[in-house]
Coordinates of C-alpha atoms in Angstrom, one line a residue:
Chain A
M1 CA -26.6 -49.9 8.1
K2 CA -28.4 -48.2 5.2
K3 CA -30.8 -46.7 7.7
L4 CA -28.1 -44.6 9.3
K5 CA -27.4 -42.6 6.2
G6 CA -30.3 -40.3 6.8
V7 CA -29.1 -39.4 10.3
S8 CA -27.9 -35.8 10.7
P9 CA -24.3 -34.9 11.6
L10 CA -25.7 -33.4 14.8
F11 CA -26.5 -36.9 15.9
W12 CA -22.9 -38.0 15.6
F13 CA -21.7 -34.8 17.2
G14 CA -24.1 -35.5 20.1
A15 CA -23.1 -39.1 20.4
G16 CA -19.4 -38.2 20.4
Y17 CA -19.9 -35.6 23.0
L18 CA -21.8 -38.0 25.2
V19 CA -19.0 -40.6 25.0
L20 CA -16.5 -38.0 26.0
L21 CA -18.8 -36.9 28.8
V22 CA -19.0 -40.4 30.3
V23 CA -15.2 -40.7 30.2
F24 CA -15.0 -37.3 31.8
A25 CA -17.4 -38.3 34.5
I26 CA -15.6 -41.6 35.3
F27 CA -12.0 -40.4 35.3
G28 CA -12.2 -36.6 35.7
P29 CA -13.1 -36.2 39.4
T30 CA -9.8 -37.8 40.6
M31 CA -7.6 -37.4 37.5
R32 CA -5.5 -34.4 38.6
H33 CA -6.9 -32.9 41.8
P34 CA -9.6 -34.0 44.3
F35 CA -13.0 -32.3 43.7
D36 CA -13.8 -31.5 47.3
E37 CA -10.6 -30.1 48.8
Q38 CA -9.0 -26.8 48.7
V39 CA -5.9 -27.2 46.5
S40 CA -4.9 -23.6 45.8
K41 CA -5.9 -20.0 46.0
P42 CA -9.5 -19.0 45.1
F43 CA -10.4 -17.5 41.7
L44 CA -7.3 -18.6 39.8
T45 CA -7.6 -18.2 36.0
P46 CA -7.0 -21.3 33.9
S47 CA -3.4 -22.5 33.8
S48 CA -1.5 -25.7 33.0
E49 CA -1.9 -26.8 36.6
F50 CA -5.6 -26.0 37.0
W51 CA -7.0 -26.4 33.5
L52 CA -10.2 -24.5 34.2
G53 CA -9.0 -22.4 37.2
T54 CA -10.2 -22.7 40.8
D55 CA -13.5 -21.8 42.4
E56 CA -14.5 -19.5 45.3
I57 CA -12.6 -21.4 47.9
G58 CA -9.7 -22.7 45.8
R59 CA -11.0 -26.0 44.6
D60 CA -10.2 -27.4 41.1
I61 CA -13.1 -26.5 38.8
F62 CA -12.1 -29.3 36.3
A63 CA -12.6 -32.0 39.0
R64 CA -15.8 -30.4 40.3
L65 CA -17.3 -30.2 36.8
A66 CA -16.4 -33.9 36.2
Y67 CA -18.0 -34.9 39.5
G68 CA -21.1 -32.8 38.6
A69 CA -21.2 -34.7 35.3
R70 CA -21.1 -37.9 37.3
I71 CA -24.0 -36.9 39.6
S72 CA -26.1 -35.5 36.7
L73 CA -25.7 -38.6 34.6
V74 CA -26.3 -41.0 37.5
I75 CA -29.4 -39.1 38.6
G76 CA -30.6 -38.8 35.1
I77 CA -30.2 -42.5 34.3
V78 CA -31.5 -43.8 37.6
V79 CA -34.6 -41.6 37.5
Q80 CA -35.3 -42.7 33.9
M81 CA -35.0 -46.4 34.9
I82 CA -37.5 -45.9 37.7
A83 CA -39.8 -43.8 35.5
V84 CA -39.7 -46.3 32.6
T85 CA -40.4 -49.2 34.9
I86 CA -43.4 -47.5 36.5
G87 CA -44.5 -46.1 33.1
I88 CA -44.5 -49.6 31.4
I89 CA -46.4 -51.2 34.2
V90 CA -49.0 -48.4 34.4
G91 CA -49.2 -48.0 30.6
I92 CA -49.9 -51.7 30.1
T93 CA -52.3 -51.9 33.0
S94 CA -54.4 -49.0 31.6
V95 CA -54.8 -51.0 28.3
Y96 CA -55.2 -54.5 29.5
A97 CA -56.8 -54.3 33.0
N98 CA -60.6 -54.2 33.3
K99 CA -62.3 -50.8 33.4
W100 CA -62.6 -50.6 37.2
I101 CA -58.8 -50.5 37.4
S102 CA -57.9 -48.9 34.1
I103 CA -60.1 -45.9 34.2
P104 CA -59.0 -44.6 37.6
V105 CA -55.4 -45.4 36.6
Q106 CA -55.8 -43.3 33.4
R107 CA -57.4 -40.4 35.3
F108 CA -54.6 -40.5 37.8
T109 CA -52.0 -40.5 35.1
D110 CA -53.6 -37.6 33.3
G111 CA -53.9 -35.6 36.5
M112 CA -50.2 -36.2 37.3
F113 CA -49.3 -35.3 33.7
A114 CA -51.1 -32.0 33.8
F115 CA -49.6 -30.8 37.1
P116 CA -46.4 -28.7 36.7
D117 CA -43.5 -31.2 37.1
L118 CA -41.0 -29.1 38.9
L119 CA -43.5 -27.8 41.4
L120 CA -44.3 -31.3 42.5
A121 CA -40.6 -32.2 42.7
I122 CA -40.0 -29.1 44.8
M123 CA -42.8 -30.1 47.2
I124 CA -41.5 -33.6 47.5
V125 CA -37.9 -32.5 48.1
G126 CA -39.4 -30.0 50.5
V127 CA -40.9 -32.6 52.8
F128 CA -38.3 -35.3 52.4
Q129 CA -35.4 -32.9 53.1
M130 CA -32.8 -32.1 50.6
G131 CA -30.1 -34.3 49.0
V132 CA -29.6 -36.8 46.3
G133 CA -32.1 -39.4 47.5
P134 CA -35.1 -37.1 47.7
V135 CA -34.2 -35.5 44.4
V136 CA -34.3 -39.0 42.7
I137 CA -37.7 -39.7 44.4
G138 CA -39.1 -36.3 43.4
L139 CA -38.0 -36.5 39.8
S140 CA -39.1 -40.1 39.4
V141 CA -42.5 -39.3 40.7
T142 CA -42.8 -36.5 38.1
A143 CA -41.2 -38.3 35.2
W144 CA -43.3 -41.5 34.9
P145 CA -46.7 -40.1 33.7
A146 CA -45.3 -39.0 30.3
I147 CA -43.8 -42.5 29.8
A148 CA -47.0 -44.2 30.9
R149 CA -49.0 -42.2 28.3
L150 CA -46.5 -43.1 25.5
V151 CA -46.6 -46.8 26.4
K152 CA -50.4 -46.8 26.6
N153 CA -50.8 -45.3 23.2
Q154 CA -48.2 -47.6 21.6
V155 CA -49.6 -50.7 23.3
A156 CA -53.2 -49.7 22.3
T157 CA -52.1 -49.7 18.6
L158 CA -49.9 -52.7 18.7
K159 CA -52.6 -54.7 20.4
D160 CA -54.7 -54.8 17.3
R161 CA -51.9 -55.7 14.9
E162 CA -52.5 -58.9 12.9
Y163 CA -49.7 -60.9 14.3
V164 CA -50.8 -60.1 17.9
V165 CA -54.4 -61.1 17.1
A166 CA -53.1 -64.2 15.4
A167 CA -51.0 -65.2 18.4
K168 CA -54.0 -64.6 20.6
A169 CA -56.1 -66.8 18.4
M170 CA -53.5 -69.5 18.8
G171 CA -54.2 -69.4 22.5
A172 CA -51.4 -67.2 23.9
N173 CA -52.3 -65.6 27.2
T174 CA -51.9 -61.9 28.0
P175 CA -48.6 -61.9 29.8
Y176 CA -47.1 -63.9 27.0
L177 CA -48.5 -61.6 24.4
V178 CA -47.2 -58.5 26.2
L179 CA -43.7 -59.9 26.9
K180 CA -43.1 -61.6 23.6
H181 CA -45.0 -59.6 21.0
I182 CA -45.6 -56.1 22.3
L183 CA -42.7 -55.0 24.6
P184 CA -40.0 -55.9 22.1
H185 CA -41.4 -53.3 19.7
L186 CA -41.4 -50.6 22.3
W187 CA -37.7 -50.5 23.2
G188 CA -36.6 -48.4 20.2
V189 CA -39.1 -45.7 20.9
L190 CA -38.5 -45.8 24.6
L191 CA -34.8 -45.5 24.1
A192 CA -35.3 -42.3 22.0
V193 CA -37.7 -40.8 24.5
M194 CA -35.4 -41.7 27.4
M195 CA -32.5 -39.7 25.8
V196 CA -34.7 -36.6 25.7
D197 CA -36.1 -37.3 29.1
V198 CA -32.7 -37.7 30.7
A199 CA -32.0 -34.2 29.4
A200 CA -35.1 -33.0 31.1
T201 CA -34.2 -34.8 34.3
I202 CA -30.7 -33.3 34.3
L203 CA -32.2 -29.9 33.8
A204 CA -34.7 -30.4 36.7
E205 CA -31.9 -31.7 39.0
S206 CA -29.8 -28.6 38.1
T207 CA -32.7 -26.4 38.9
L208 CA -33.3 -27.9 42.3
S209 CA -29.5 -27.7 43.0
F210 CA -29.5 -24.1 41.8
L211 CA -32.3 -23.3 44.2
G212 CA -30.2 -24.9 47.0
I213 CA -32.6 -27.8 47.7
G214 CA -31.0 -30.4 45.5
V215 CA -27.5 -31.9 45.7
Q216 CA -26.0 -30.5 48.9
P217 CA -22.4 -29.2 49.4
P218 CA -19.7 -30.4 49.6
E219 CA -20.9 -32.7 46.8
P220 CA -20.7 -30.5 43.7
S221 CA -23.4 -30.3 41.0
W222 CA -23.7 -28.1 37.9
G223 CA -26.8 -26.3 39.2
Q224 CA -25.0 -25.5 42.5
M225 CA -21.9 -24.3 40.6
I226 CA -24.1 -22.0 38.5
Q227 CA -25.6 -20.5 41.6
V228 CA -22.1 -19.8 43.1
G229 CA -21.1 -18.4 39.7
N230 CA -24.2 -16.2 39.7
L231 CA -23.2 -14.7 43.1
N232 CA -19.6 -14.1 41.9
K233 CA -20.3 -13.1 38.3
N234 CA -19.1 -9.5 38.8
S235 CA -15.6 -10.5 40.1
Y236 CA -15.0 -13.7 38.3
P237 CA -17.4 -14.5 35.4
L238 CA -15.5 -17.7 34.4
L239 CA -17.0 -19.4 37.4
L240 CA -20.4 -19.0 35.8
L241 CA -19.3 -19.8 32.3
W242 CA -18.0 -23.4 32.8
P243 CA -21.0 -25.0 34.3
C244 CA -23.4 -23.1 32.0
L245 CA -21.4 -24.3 29.0
M246 CA -21.3 -27.9 30.2
L247 CA -25.0 -28.0 31.0
S248 CA -26.1 -26.5 27.7
L249 CA -23.9 -28.7 25.6
T250 CA -25.1 -31.8 27.5
I251 CA -28.7 -30.9 27.0
F252 CA -28.2 -30.1 23.3
A253 CA -26.3 -33.4 22.8
L254 CA -28.9 -35.5 24.5
N255 CA -31.7 -33.9 22.4
F256 CA -29.8 -34.4 19.2
V257 CA -29.1 -38.0 20.0
G258 CA -32.7 -38.5 21.0
D259 CA -34.1 -37.0 17.8
G260 CA -31.6 -39.0 15.8
L261 CA -32.6 -42.3 17.5
R262 CA -36.3 -41.5 16.9
A263 CA -35.5 -40.9 13.2
I264 CA -33.8 -44.4 13.1
V265 CA -36.5 -46.3 14.9
D266 CA -39.5 -44.4 13.5
P267 CA -38.7 -42.8 10.2
K268 CA -42.4 -41.8 9.6
K269 CA -42.4 -39.4 12.5
N270 CA -39.2 -37.8 11.5
Q271 CA -40.7 -34.3 11.2
A272 CA -40.5 -31.2 13.2
I273 CA -43.5 -31.0 15.6
Chain B
M1 CA -87.5 -38.4 19.9
T2 CA -84.2 -38.8 21.8
E3 CA -82.7 -36.2 24.0
G4 CA -79.8 -35.4 21.6
A5 CA -82.2 -34.8 18.7
K6 CA -83.7 -31.7 20.4
T7 CA -82.9 -28.5 18.5
N8 CA -81.5 -25.5 20.3
S9 CA -84.8 -23.7 20.2
Q10 CA -86.5 -26.4 22.2
I11 CA -84.1 -26.1 25.1
T12 CA -85.4 -23.6 27.7
A13 CA -83.2 -20.7 28.8
G14 CA -82.8 -22.3 32.3
G15 CA -81.9 -25.6 30.8
R16 CA -79.3 -24.0 28.6
F17 CA -77.8 -22.2 31.5
F18 CA -77.6 -25.4 33.5
R19 CA -76.0 -27.2 30.6
F20 CA -73.5 -24.4 30.2
V21 CA -72.6 -24.3 33.9
R22 CA -72.5 -28.0 34.7
P23 CA -69.2 -28.8 33.0
L24 CA -67.6 -25.8 34.7
V25 CA -68.9 -26.9 38.1
L26 CA -67.5 -30.4 37.4
R27 CA -64.1 -28.9 36.5
L28 CA -64.1 -26.8 39.6
L29 CA -64.8 -29.9 41.7
Y30 CA -62.0 -31.8 39.8
G31 CA -59.7 -28.9 40.6
L32 CA -60.7 -29.0 44.3
V33 CA -60.2 -32.7 44.5
S34 CA -56.7 -32.4 43.0
L35 CA -55.8 -29.7 45.5
I36 CA -57.0 -31.9 48.4
F37 CA -54.9 -34.7 46.9
I38 CA -51.8 -32.5 46.7
S39 CA -52.2 -31.3 50.3
F40 CA -52.8 -34.9 51.4
I41 CA -49.6 -36.2 49.8
T42 CA -47.6 -33.3 51.2
F43 CA -49.1 -33.8 54.6
V44 CA -48.5 -37.6 54.8
A45 CA -45.0 -37.3 53.3
D46 CA -44.2 -34.8 56.0
E47 CA -45.5 -37.3 58.7
V48 CA -43.3 -40.0 57.2
A49 CA -40.2 -37.9 57.1
P50 CA -38.0 -37.7 60.2
G51 CA -38.4 -34.8 62.6
D52 CA -41.4 -32.4 62.8
A53 CA -42.3 -28.8 63.4
A54 CA -41.8 -29.2 67.2
T55 CA -38.2 -30.3 66.8
V56 CA -37.6 -27.3 64.6
R57 CA -39.4 -24.9 67.0
A58 CA -37.8 -26.3 70.1
G59 CA -34.3 -25.6 68.7
E60 CA -31.2 -27.7 68.2
K61 CA -30.2 -27.8 71.9
A62 CA -33.6 -29.0 73.2
T63 CA -33.8 -32.2 75.2
V64 CA -36.2 -35.0 74.3
A65 CA -38.6 -33.9 77.2
Q66 CA -38.6 -30.3 75.9
I67 CA -39.5 -31.5 72.4
E68 CA -42.3 -33.7 73.8
L69 CA -43.7 -30.8 75.7
M70 CA -43.5 -28.6 72.6
R71 CA -45.2 -31.3 70.6
H72 CA -48.0 -31.5 73.2
E73 CA -48.4 -27.7 73.2
M74 CA -48.6 -27.5 69.5
G75 CA -51.1 -30.4 69.4
L76 CA -48.7 -32.5 67.3
D77 CA -49.1 -35.6 69.6
R78 CA -52.6 -36.2 68.3
P79 CA -53.1 -38.7 65.4
W80 CA -52.3 -37.3 62.0
P81 CA -55.8 -37.9 60.4
I82 CA -57.3 -35.6 62.9
R83 CA -54.7 -32.9 62.4
Y84 CA -55.0 -33.2 58.6
V85 CA -58.8 -32.6 58.7
E86 CA -58.2 -29.7 61.1
F87 CA -55.6 -28.3 58.6
L88 CA -58.0 -28.6 55.7
G89 CA -60.7 -26.9 57.7
N90 CA -58.4 -24.0 58.5
A91 CA -57.1 -23.9 55.0
A92 CA -60.7 -23.5 53.7
K93 CA -60.9 -20.4 55.9
F94 CA -57.5 -19.2 54.5
D95 CA -56.0 -19.6 57.9
F96 CA -52.6 -21.3 57.8
G97 CA -51.4 -20.5 61.3
N98 CA -47.9 -19.3 62.1
S99 CA -44.4 -20.1 60.9
V100 CA -42.5 -22.3 63.3
V101 CA -39.1 -20.6 62.7
G102 CA -37.7 -17.1 63.1
T103 CA -40.1 -14.6 64.6
Q104 CA -43.0 -17.0 64.0
Q105 CA -45.0 -14.6 61.9
P106 CA -48.5 -15.4 60.7
I107 CA -48.2 -17.2 57.4
N108 CA -51.1 -15.2 55.9
K109 CA -49.1 -12.0 56.4
Q110 CA -46.0 -13.5 54.7
L111 CA -47.9 -14.9 51.8
G112 CA -49.9 -11.7 51.5
Q113 CA -46.6 -9.8 51.0
A114 CA -45.1 -12.3 48.6
L115 CA -48.0 -13.3 46.4
P116 CA -48.7 -9.9 44.8
I117 CA -45.0 -9.6 43.7
T118 CA -45.0 -13.1 42.1
M119 CA -48.4 -12.5 40.5
K120 CA -47.3 -9.2 39.0
I121 CA -44.2 -10.7 37.4
A122 CA -46.0 -13.8 36.3
L123 CA -48.9 -11.9 34.7
L124 CA -46.6 -9.5 32.9
A125 CA -44.5 -12.4 31.7
I126 CA -47.5 -14.4 30.3
L127 CA -48.8 -11.2 28.7
L128 CA -45.5 -10.6 27.0
A129 CA -45.2 -14.3 26.0
A130 CA -48.7 -14.3 24.6
I131 CA -48.5 -11.1 22.6
V132 CA -45.0 -11.8 21.1
G133 CA -45.7 -15.6 20.7
I134 CA -49.0 -15.1 18.9
F135 CA -47.5 -12.4 16.6
L136 CA -44.3 -14.4 15.8
G137 CA -46.3 -17.6 15.3
T138 CA -48.6 -15.9 12.8
V139 CA -45.7 -14.3 10.9
S140 CA -44.0 -17.7 10.8
A141 CA -47.1 -19.4 9.5
V142 CA -47.8 -16.8 6.8
Y143 CA -44.2 -17.1 5.6
E144 CA -44.1 -20.9 6.0
N145 CA -40.7 -22.3 5.1
K146 CA -39.4 -18.9 4.1
L147 CA -36.4 -17.3 5.8
A148 CA -38.5 -15.5 8.4
D149 CA -40.1 -18.8 9.4
R150 CA -36.8 -20.6 9.7
G151 CA -35.3 -17.8 11.7
I152 CA -38.3 -17.7 14.2
L153 CA -38.3 -21.5 14.5
S154 CA -34.5 -21.6 15.3
L155 CA -34.9 -18.8 17.9
S156 CA -37.8 -20.6 19.5
T157 CA -35.8 -23.9 19.8
L158 CA -33.1 -21.9 21.6
G159 CA -35.8 -20.4 23.8
V160 CA -37.1 -23.8 24.9
T161 CA -33.6 -25.3 25.6
I162 CA -31.8 -22.5 27.5
P163 CA -32.6 -22.9 31.2
N164 CA -33.7 -19.7 32.9
Y165 CA -31.0 -19.9 35.6
V166 CA -28.4 -19.8 32.8
L167 CA -30.1 -17.0 30.9
L168 CA -30.7 -14.7 33.8
P169 CA -27.1 -14.4 35.1
I170 CA -26.0 -13.9 31.5
L171 CA -28.5 -11.0 30.9
V172 CA -27.6 -9.5 34.3
Y173 CA -23.9 -9.8 33.4
I174 CA -24.4 -8.0 30.0
F175 CA -27.0 -5.4 30.8
A176 CA -26.3 -4.6 34.5
L177 CA -22.6 -5.3 35.0
Q178 CA -21.1 -4.5 31.6
L179 CA -23.5 -1.9 30.1
N180 CA -24.7 -0.6 33.4
Q181 CA -28.3 -0.1 32.1
L182 CA -30.3 -2.2 34.5
P183 CA -30.2 -3.0 38.2
T184 CA -28.3 -6.2 39.2
S185 CA -31.0 -7.4 41.5
W186 CA -34.4 -6.5 43.0
A187 CA -35.0 -3.7 45.5
P188 CA -38.0 -3.1 47.7
D189 CA -40.3 -0.2 46.9
G190 CA -38.6 2.4 49.2
Q191 CA -35.1 1.8 48.1
R192 CA -35.3 2.0 44.3
I193 CA -33.1 4.3 42.3
A194 CA -34.8 3.7 39.0
P195 CA -38.4 3.4 37.8
D196 CA -40.2 0.1 38.5
I197 CA -40.0 -1.0 34.9
Y198 CA -36.2 -1.3 35.1
Y199 CA -36.4 -3.8 38.0
L200 CA -39.1 -5.8 36.2
L201 CA -37.5 -6.0 32.9
I202 CA -34.9 -8.9 33.4
P203 CA -37.1 -11.2 35.5
V204 CA -40.2 -10.7 33.2
V205 CA -38.2 -11.3 30.0
V206 CA -36.4 -14.4 31.4
L207 CA -39.6 -15.8 32.7
A208 CA -41.5 -15.1 29.5
L209 CA -39.0 -16.6 27.1
R210 CA -39.9 -20.3 27.3
P211 CA -43.7 -19.9 27.2
M212 CA -43.1 -17.4 24.4
A213 CA -41.2 -20.1 22.4
T214 CA -43.9 -22.7 23.1
L215 CA -46.7 -20.4 22.2
T216 CA -44.9 -19.3 19.0
R217 CA -44.6 -22.9 17.8
L218 CA -48.2 -23.7 18.7
M219 CA -49.6 -20.6 17.0
R220 CA -47.5 -21.4 13.9
A221 CA -48.8 -25.0 13.7
S222 CA -52.4 -24.0 14.4
M223 CA -52.2 -21.1 11.9
V224 CA -50.7 -23.3 9.2
D225 CA -53.6 -25.7 9.6
T226 CA -56.1 -22.9 9.5
L227 CA -54.6 -21.4 6.3
K228 CA -55.1 -24.7 4.5
Q229 CA -58.9 -24.7 5.1
E230 CA -61.5 -24.1 2.4
F231 CA -62.9 -20.9 3.8
V232 CA -59.5 -19.2 3.4
R233 CA -59.4 -20.0 -0.3
L234 CA -63.0 -18.8 -0.6
S235 CA -62.1 -15.5 1.2
V236 CA -59.1 -15.0 -1.1
A237 CA -61.3 -15.5 -4.1
K238 CA -63.9 -13.2 -2.7
G239 CA -61.2 -10.5 -2.5
V240 CA -60.8 -10.2 1.3
P241 CA -57.7 -8.1 1.9
R242 CA -54.7 -10.2 3.1
W243 CA -54.3 -8.5 6.5
R244 CA -58.0 -8.8 7.2
L245 CA -57.9 -12.4 6.2
Y246 CA -55.1 -13.2 8.7
S247 CA -56.2 -10.9 11.6
V248 CA -59.9 -11.5 11.5
H249 CA -60.9 -14.7 9.6
C250 CA -58.0 -17.0 10.6
F251 CA -57.0 -15.6 13.9
R252 CA -60.1 -16.6 15.8
N253 CA -59.8 -20.1 14.4
A254 CA -56.2 -20.5 15.1
I255 CA -56.1 -19.0 18.6
I256 CA -58.0 -21.8 20.4
P257 CA -55.3 -24.3 21.1
V258 CA -52.9 -21.4 22.0
L259 CA -55.3 -20.2 24.7
T260 CA -55.4 -23.6 26.2
A261 CA -51.6 -23.7 26.2
I262 CA -51.5 -20.4 28.0
G263 CA -53.2 -22.1 30.9
T264 CA -50.7 -24.9 31.0
S265 CA -47.8 -22.5 30.5
F266 CA -48.8 -20.8 33.7
G267 CA -47.7 -23.9 35.6
Y268 CA -44.2 -23.4 34.1
L269 CA -44.3 -19.7 35.1
L270 CA -45.0 -20.7 38.7
T271 CA -41.9 -23.0 38.8
G272 CA -39.9 -20.6 36.7
S273 CA -40.6 -17.8 39.2
F274 CA -39.0 -20.0 41.9
V275 CA -35.8 -19.8 39.9
V276 CA -36.0 -16.2 38.8
E277 CA -36.9 -15.0 42.2
S278 CA -34.1 -16.8 43.9
A279 CA -31.6 -15.6 41.2
Y280 CA -32.8 -12.0 41.1
L281 CA -33.4 -11.9 44.9
I282 CA -37.1 -11.1 44.5
P283 CA -39.1 -11.7 47.8
G284 CA -42.0 -13.5 46.0
I285 CA -43.7 -16.8 46.9
G286 CA -41.0 -18.9 45.3
K287 CA -38.3 -17.4 47.5
V288 CA -40.6 -17.8 50.6
A289 CA -41.3 -21.4 49.7
I290 CA -37.6 -22.3 49.2
E291 CA -36.7 -20.6 52.4
A292 CA -39.4 -22.6 54.2
I293 CA -37.9 -25.8 52.7
T294 CA -34.3 -25.0 53.8
Q295 CA -35.5 -24.1 57.3
R296 CA -38.0 -26.9 57.5
D297 CA -40.9 -24.6 58.3
T298 CA -43.6 -27.2 57.8
P299 CA -46.8 -25.1 58.0
M300 CA -45.2 -22.7 55.6
I301 CA -44.3 -25.5 53.1
L302 CA -47.9 -26.8 53.3
A303 CA -49.4 -23.3 52.8
S304 CA -47.2 -22.2 49.9
T305 CA -47.7 -25.6 48.2
L306 CA -51.4 -25.3 48.4
V307 CA -51.5 -21.7 47.3
T308 CA -49.3 -22.3 44.2
G309 CA -51.3 -25.4 43.4
A310 CA -54.5 -23.4 43.8
L311 CA -53.2 -20.7 41.5
F312 CA -52.5 -23.2 38.8
V313 CA -55.9 -24.8 39.1
I314 CA -57.7 -21.4 39.1
V315 CA -55.8 -20.1 36.0
N316 CA -56.7 -23.2 34.0
L317 CA -60.3 -22.9 35.2
L318 CA -60.4 -19.3 33.9
V319 CA -59.0 -20.4 30.5
D320 CA -61.8 -23.0 30.4
L321 CA -64.3 -20.2 31.1
V322 CA -63.0 -17.9 28.4
L323 CA -62.8 -20.5 25.6
P324 CA -66.5 -21.0 25.0
L325 CA -66.9 -17.2 24.8
I326 CA -64.4 -17.1 21.9
D327 CA -65.3 -20.3 20.1
P328 CA -69.0 -21.0 19.4
R329 CA -68.1 -24.6 18.5
I330 CA -67.0 -25.3 22.1
R331 CA -70.1 -23.5 23.4
E332 CA -72.3 -25.8 21.2
S333 CA -70.5 -28.9 22.3
Q334 CA -71.1 -28.1 25.9
V335 CA -74.8 -27.3 25.4

């Protein structure tokens, strides 16, 4: 536990916030009012009955924010799972496969990496129609190249470490080497990167929903709520404030935790880039 | 004597020209291939997805037979590889056909109206981002670890993390609704009550903020590295004035990675303009593309996709062209 001493208080703030967010996402949507039904008059200010007030058609903002948190977290985590799986496979392939496979794979990864993420996601959502499924597909397709690059670089350095070479000399085959001696060293770095990438995914999902091509009503999401708030900001600015606040806090928290984790797993790189 | 051992004077003018042009041609080809790849993916994905342009054009009440007839009229009943090649052929002539929804206007006309607006905002934004970013980055590097540096770095962190669809409504709320200084949304040319600059201010600033923050950080890092080099110490010893040292001697060395980043930032500007346009009601290419997606206007989705992708490829190509003019080392490495 000595390692944890150097971690900044922001890490603990972020981690605490994230725990609260998960609790909020699990219990919030049905705790007091349903998230998708009109329960009172529109544009109510916060009260003991409606903690954060009601939205443009009289739905409980507290419940809707909580459901938005659930959607954002689920999309963020599922997309990262898919991206990390593809990233690990592609990353390892581009180090260990023969050059007829590895070079085209690397070129393809670089090409995907260079192309603007969100533009690609918008195109994919554009052709597959809107909704949660296409958003997950679109964001996964854009998220894996960064992971693949990271895995490739890490594997390329780990491959030449003495203990790996020694294991190889003792007759270990490649799958065994990768599973037993290389992958276990990657989890720490990957976890740190995933935290930051989940933040990026949540931002991208909110952007798509803000544009009206992401999560579709009546299912609420933060991006969609920001859009509605933007339309009503003159008459009722609170509608804009809540989702903006939630989204910003979540992004900050994920970044703090990601940076903190990186400092724990990789103390050498604990410098501002 | 090997090829590489030739000195510059031994290479003929024609040979030098060829060696200078070849990597650019290769890059152009690479860009073209990626565009074709993008169009292919979009096209095939659209084939896989349920429903097509004929269903949309025939309307919601159409019978199966009517849709079939429409499909035949539009030539959609032919196999997709044939139609894809046809689409590519037309796209090469900048002919994207007509929209399948609404009044079915020619896509060229719609894009022709939307593109200049987007380009104007994006170019102003990248200009603002580059000027402010390079300036702040230099200041930051010169005062490394001093108060000014820390202040600029914290601001740039904020600039990277705040999403533009959060920032834009906040700015509109403050400057348009509360202070009443700027318009709340875009207005077409004929219906403006204030000079153009007032309408451009919020979208350009919001769009510029993130590239500005990235460029500031990059310029700072690059300048810090440059300032540590030998020639800087030599220049100081020689008595070169400070401002001349920074603005002439170091600047040209430090600017190279920043220029490359301007090209990649442009990709962000394109997607950023989707958001800014839809939040500030600007009829640019982003708004057109989003409308096409919600209405399932396939030809329009394909066209706007290709055009935005092409813009990205072209801008990055331009950056590649400009770099060797600025940095002789890149010129040499290509020769």
